[in-house]
Structures are given as structure tokens and as C-alpha cells.
């Protein structure tokens, strides 16, 4: 059996910064979408208050929103 002299890679500051940036970008996108979709429904589809409430309810159900 041959043993490798390489140690497992340690997480670096660069990897942490990339993860932080990706998570932040994802959260900004989710929050933007949660505001933009009802506004577009009102503006483009001329949805009333009950329809916008239904969009908000459905988007908060498990499996209907973004992961």
C-alpha cells in the first residue's frame, strides 16, 4: 500500500470569502424575487389584493419556493 504524503486541504480564507459572497448573492436574489413577483403580478397581470396574497401564500409553501 502506498501512502500519500499530502495532507488534506485546509479551508482557506479565499474559500470562506467565496462562500460568503455566494450566500450573500443568493439571499439578495431571493429577497428581490419575493418583492418583485407580487409587484409584477399587480403591474402586468392587474392582480387584485387577494390574488397577490395567494401568490405570497403559495410561494411560502415548502417545495414552491427556491431552495
Tab-separated table of N, CA and C in Angstrom:
chain	number	residue	atom	x	y	z
A	1	UNK	N	0.836	-1.169	0.000
A	1	UNK	CA	0.000	0.000	0.000
A	1	UNK	C	0.887	1.242	0.000
A	2	UNK	N	0.529	2.186	-0.834
A	2	UNK	CA	1.294	3.423	-0.951
A	2	UNK	C	0.547	4.517	-0.200
A	3	UNK	N	1.270	5.193	0.659
A	3	UNK	CA	0.674	6.296	1.418
A	3	UNK	C	1.055	7.615	0.774
A	4	UNK	N	0.115	8.474	0.743
A	4	UNK	CA	0.367	9.798	0.202
A	4	UNK	C	0.914	10.695	1.300
A	5	UNK	N	1.895	11.481	0.959
A	5	UNK	CA	2.460	12.397	1.945
A	5	UNK	C	1.698	13.721	1.978
A	6	UNK	N	0.693	13.845	1.132
A	6	UNK	CA	-0.082	15.082	1.091
A	6	UNK	C	-1.098	15.110	2.225
A	7	UNK	N	-1.204	16.250	2.836
A	7	UNK	CA	-2.211	16.437	3.869
A	7	UNK	C	-3.515	16.880	3.204
A	8	UNK	N	-4.642	16.614	3.854
A	8	UNK	CA	-5.913	17.098	3.298
A	8	UNK	C	-5.896	18.627	3.221
A	9	UNK	N	-6.533	19.132	2.197
A	9	UNK	CA	-6.561	20.586	2.001
A	9	UNK	C	-7.343	21.248	3.126
A	10	UNK	N	-6.761	22.291	3.674
A	10	UNK	CA	-7.428	23.067	4.714
A	10	UNK	C	-8.265	24.153	4.064
A	11	UNK	N	-9.391	24.475	4.682
A	11	UNK	CA	-10.163	25.598	4.156
A	11	UNK	C	-9.338	26.881	4.244
A	12	UNK	N	-9.367	27.651	3.221
A	12	UNK	CA	-8.592	28.886	3.206
A	12	UNK	C	-9.517	30.085	3.342
A	13	UNK	N	-8.901	31.194	3.580
A	13	UNK	CA	-9.663	32.442	3.691
A	13	UNK	C	-10.364	32.754	2.370
A	14	UNK	N	-9.711	32.417	1.262
A	14	UNK	CA	-10.295	32.671	-0.055
A	14	UNK	C	-11.570	31.856	-0.240
A	15	UNK	N	-11.539	30.589	0.190
A	15	UNK	CA	-12.740	29.759	0.082
A	15	UNK	C	-13.867	30.308	0.946
A	16	UNK	N	-13.541	30.782	2.126
A	16	UNK	CA	-14.552	31.351	3.007
A	16	UNK	C	-15.159	32.610	2.388
A	17	UNK	N	-14.323	33.437	1.796
A	17	UNK	CA	-14.828	34.652	1.151
A	17	UNK	C	-15.728	34.319	-0.034
A	18	UNK	N	-15.366	33.306	-0.789
A	18	UNK	CA	-16.196	32.902	-1.926
A	18	UNK	C	-17.541	32.375	-1.452
A	19	UNK	N	-17.539	31.590	-0.383
A	19	UNK	CA	-18.779	31.064	0.169
A	19	UNK	C	-19.650	32.200	0.684
A	20	UNK	N	-19.047	33.124	1.397
A	20	UNK	CA	-19.797	34.261	1.935
A	20	UNK	C	-20.420	35.081	0.808
A	21	UNK	N	-19.647	35.335	-0.246
A	21	UNK	CA	-20.153	36.116	-1.374
A	21	UNK	C	-21.296	35.382	-2.069
A	22	UNK	N	-21.156	34.080	-2.269
A	22	UNK	CA	-22.196	33.303	-2.944
A	22	UNK	C	-23.481	33.275	-2.112
A	23	UNK	N	-23.356	33.084	-0.816
A	23	UNK	CA	-24.529	33.078	0.055
A	23	UNK	C	-25.210	34.440	0.069
A	24	UNK	N	-24.428	35.489	0.137
A	24	UNK	CA	-24.991	36.841	0.158
A	24	UNK	C	-25.722	37.145	-1.139
A	25	UNK	N	-25.125	36.771	-2.256
A	25	UNK	CA	-25.750	36.996	-3.552
A	25	UNK	C	-27.054	36.215	-3.663
A	26	UNK	N	-27.051	34.996	-3.178
A	26	UNK	CA	-28.253	34.168	-3.209
A	26	UNK	C	-29.374	34.788	-2.377
A	27	UNK	N	-29.044	35.257	-1.196
A	27	UNK	CA	-30.059	35.861	-0.336
A	27	UNK	C	-30.615	37.153	-0.922
A	28	UNK	N	-29.769	37.954	-1.537
A	28	UNK	CA	-30.242	39.186	-2.175
A	28	UNK	C	-31.200	38.843	-3.314
A	29	UNK	N	-30.862	37.819	-4.088
A	29	UNK	CA	-31.739	37.401	-5.179
A	29	UNK	C	-33.080	36.892	-4.686
A	30	UNK	N	-33.077	36.118	-3.619
A	30	UNK	CA	-34.333	35.613	-3.067
A	30	UNK	C	-35.201	36.748	-2.535
A	31	UNK	N	-34.589	37.693	-1.851
A	31	UNK	CA	-35.354	38.812	-1.314
A	31	UNK	C	-35.890	39.709	-2.434
A	32	UNK	N	-35.100	39.901	-3.466
A	32	UNK	CA	-35.553	40.698	-4.607
A	32	UNK	C	-36.738	40.026	-5.284
A	33	UNK	N	-36.649	38.719	-5.456
A	33	UNK	CA	-37.742	37.985	-6.073
A	33	UNK	C	-39.013	38.014	-5.254
A	34	UNK	N	-38.870	37.973	-3.938
A	34	UNK	CA	-40.065	37.981	-3.092
A	34	UNK	C	-40.795	39.324	-3.149
A	35	UNK	N	-40.104	40.369	-3.525
A	35	UNK	CA	-40.742	41.678	-3.692
A	35	UNK	C	-41.175	41.886	-5.141
A	36	UNK	N	-40.348	41.442	-6.079
A	36	UNK	CA	-40.601	41.715	-7.492
A	36	UNK	C	-41.782	40.927	-8.057
A	37	UNK	N	-41.953	39.685	-7.655
A	37	UNK	CA	-43.026	38.864	-8.222
A	37	UNK	C	-44.409	39.449	-7.916
A	38	UNK	N	-44.722	39.798	-6.671
A	38	UNK	CA	-46.038	40.419	-6.449
A	38	UNK	C	-46.198	41.765	-7.164
A	39	UNK	N	-45.134	42.555	-7.240
A	39	UNK	CA	-45.236	43.827	-7.953
A	39	UNK	C	-45.495	43.621	-9.439
A	40	UNK	N	-44.832	42.634	-10.021
A	40	UNK	CA	-45.083	42.326	-11.432
A	40	UNK	C	-46.500	41.797	-11.645
A	41	UNK	N	-46.992	41.012	-10.697
A	41	UNK	CA	-48.358	40.497	-10.813
A	41	UNK	C	-49.362	41.648	-10.818
A	42	UNK	N	-49.137	42.626	-9.992
A	42	UNK	CA	-50.045	43.774	-9.946
A	42	UNK	C	-49.919	44.610	-11.211
A	43	UNK	N	-48.684	44.858	-11.639
A	43	UNK	CA	-48.459	45.745	-12.773
A	43	UNK	C	-48.831	45.094	-14.109
A	44	UNK	N	-48.383	43.879	-14.334
A	44	UNK	CA	-48.576	43.250	-15.641
A	44	UNK	C	-49.914	42.524	-15.731
A	45	UNK	N	-50.251	41.764	-14.691
A	45	UNK	CA	-51.466	40.943	-14.735
A	45	UNK	C	-52.677	41.642	-14.123
A	46	UNK	N	-52.469	42.829	-13.558
A	46	UNK	CA	-53.537	43.594	-12.906
A	46	UNK	C	-54.215	42.763	-11.817
A	47	UNK	N	-53.391	42.091	-10.994
A	47	UNK	CA	-53.898	41.250	-9.917
A	47	UNK	C	-54.433	42.118	-8.784
A	48	UNK	N	-55.488	41.619	-8.153
A	48	UNK	CA	-56.019	42.343	-7.004
A	48	UNK	C	-55.352	41.835	-5.721
A	49	UNK	N	-55.794	42.369	-4.583
A	49	UNK	CA	-55.136	42.070	-3.308
A	49	UNK	C	-55.213	40.584	-2.951
A	50	UNK	N	-56.347	39.945	-3.214
A	50	UNK	CA	-56.479	38.529	-2.862
A	50	UNK	C	-55.577	37.655	-3.731
A	51	UNK	N	-55.396	38.017	-4.977
A	51	UNK	CA	-54.514	37.251	-5.856
A	51	UNK	C	-53.054	37.421	-5.450
A	52	UNK	N	-52.676	38.617	-5.060
A	52	UNK	CA	-51.316	38.847	-4.586
A	52	UNK	C	-51.081	38.091	-3.278
A	53	UNK	N	-52.077	38.062	-2.407
A	53	UNK	CA	-51.966	37.292	-1.168
A	53	UNK	C	-51.821	35.808	-1.467
A	54	UNK	N	-52.538	35.316	-2.468
A	54	UNK	CA	-52.424	33.913	-2.862
A	54	UNK	C	-51.028	33.609	-3.396
A	55	UNK	N	-50.454	34.519	-4.157
A	55	UNK	CA	-49.080	34.340	-4.649
A	55	UNK	C	-48.113	34.261	-3.469
A	56	UNK	N	-48.278	35.128	-2.498
A	56	UNK	CA	-47.413	35.101	-1.319
A	56	UNK	C	-47.566	33.830	-0.517
A	57	UNK	N	-48.797	33.346	-0.403
A	57	UNK	CA	-49.044	32.117	0.352
A	57	UNK	C	-48.428	30.915	-0.346
A	58	UNK	N	-48.649	30.810	-1.632
A	58	UNK	CA	-48.111	29.674	-2.387
A	58	UNK	C	-46.586	29.705	-2.404
A	59	UNK	N	-45.999	30.869	-2.515
A	59	UNK	CA	-44.539	30.946	-2.558
A	59	UNK	C	-43.900	30.600	-1.210
A	60	UNK	N	-44.676	30.673	-0.122
A	60	UNK	CA	-44.112	30.325	1.182
A	60	UNK	C	-44.295	28.850	1.521
A	61	UNK	N	-45.035	28.103	0.711
A	61	UNK	CA	-45.211	26.674	0.958
A	61	UNK	C	-43.925	25.913	0.656
A	62	UNK	N	-43.664	24.852	1.394
A	62	UNK	CA	-42.473	24.047	1.110
A	62	UNK	C	-42.570	23.432	-0.277
A	63	UNK	N	-41.482	23.496	-1.011
A	63	UNK	CA	-41.450	22.920	-2.342
A	63	UNK	C	-41.840	23.885	-3.448
A	64	UNK	N	-42.431	25.029	-3.107
A	64	UNK	CA	-42.827	26.001	-4.117
A	64	UNK	C	-41.878	27.182	-4.209
A	65	UNK	N	-41.022	27.301	-3.227
A	65	UNK	CA	-40.072	28.409	-3.254
A	65	UNK	C	-38.711	27.911	-3.670
A	66	UNK	N	-37.776	28.814	-3.751
A	66	UNK	CA	-36.420	28.445	-4.130
A	66	UNK	C	-35.755	27.660	-2.998
A	67	UNK	N	-34.851	26.774	-3.353
A	67	UNK	CA	-34.160	26.010	-2.302
A	67	UNK	C	-33.246	26.860	-1.468
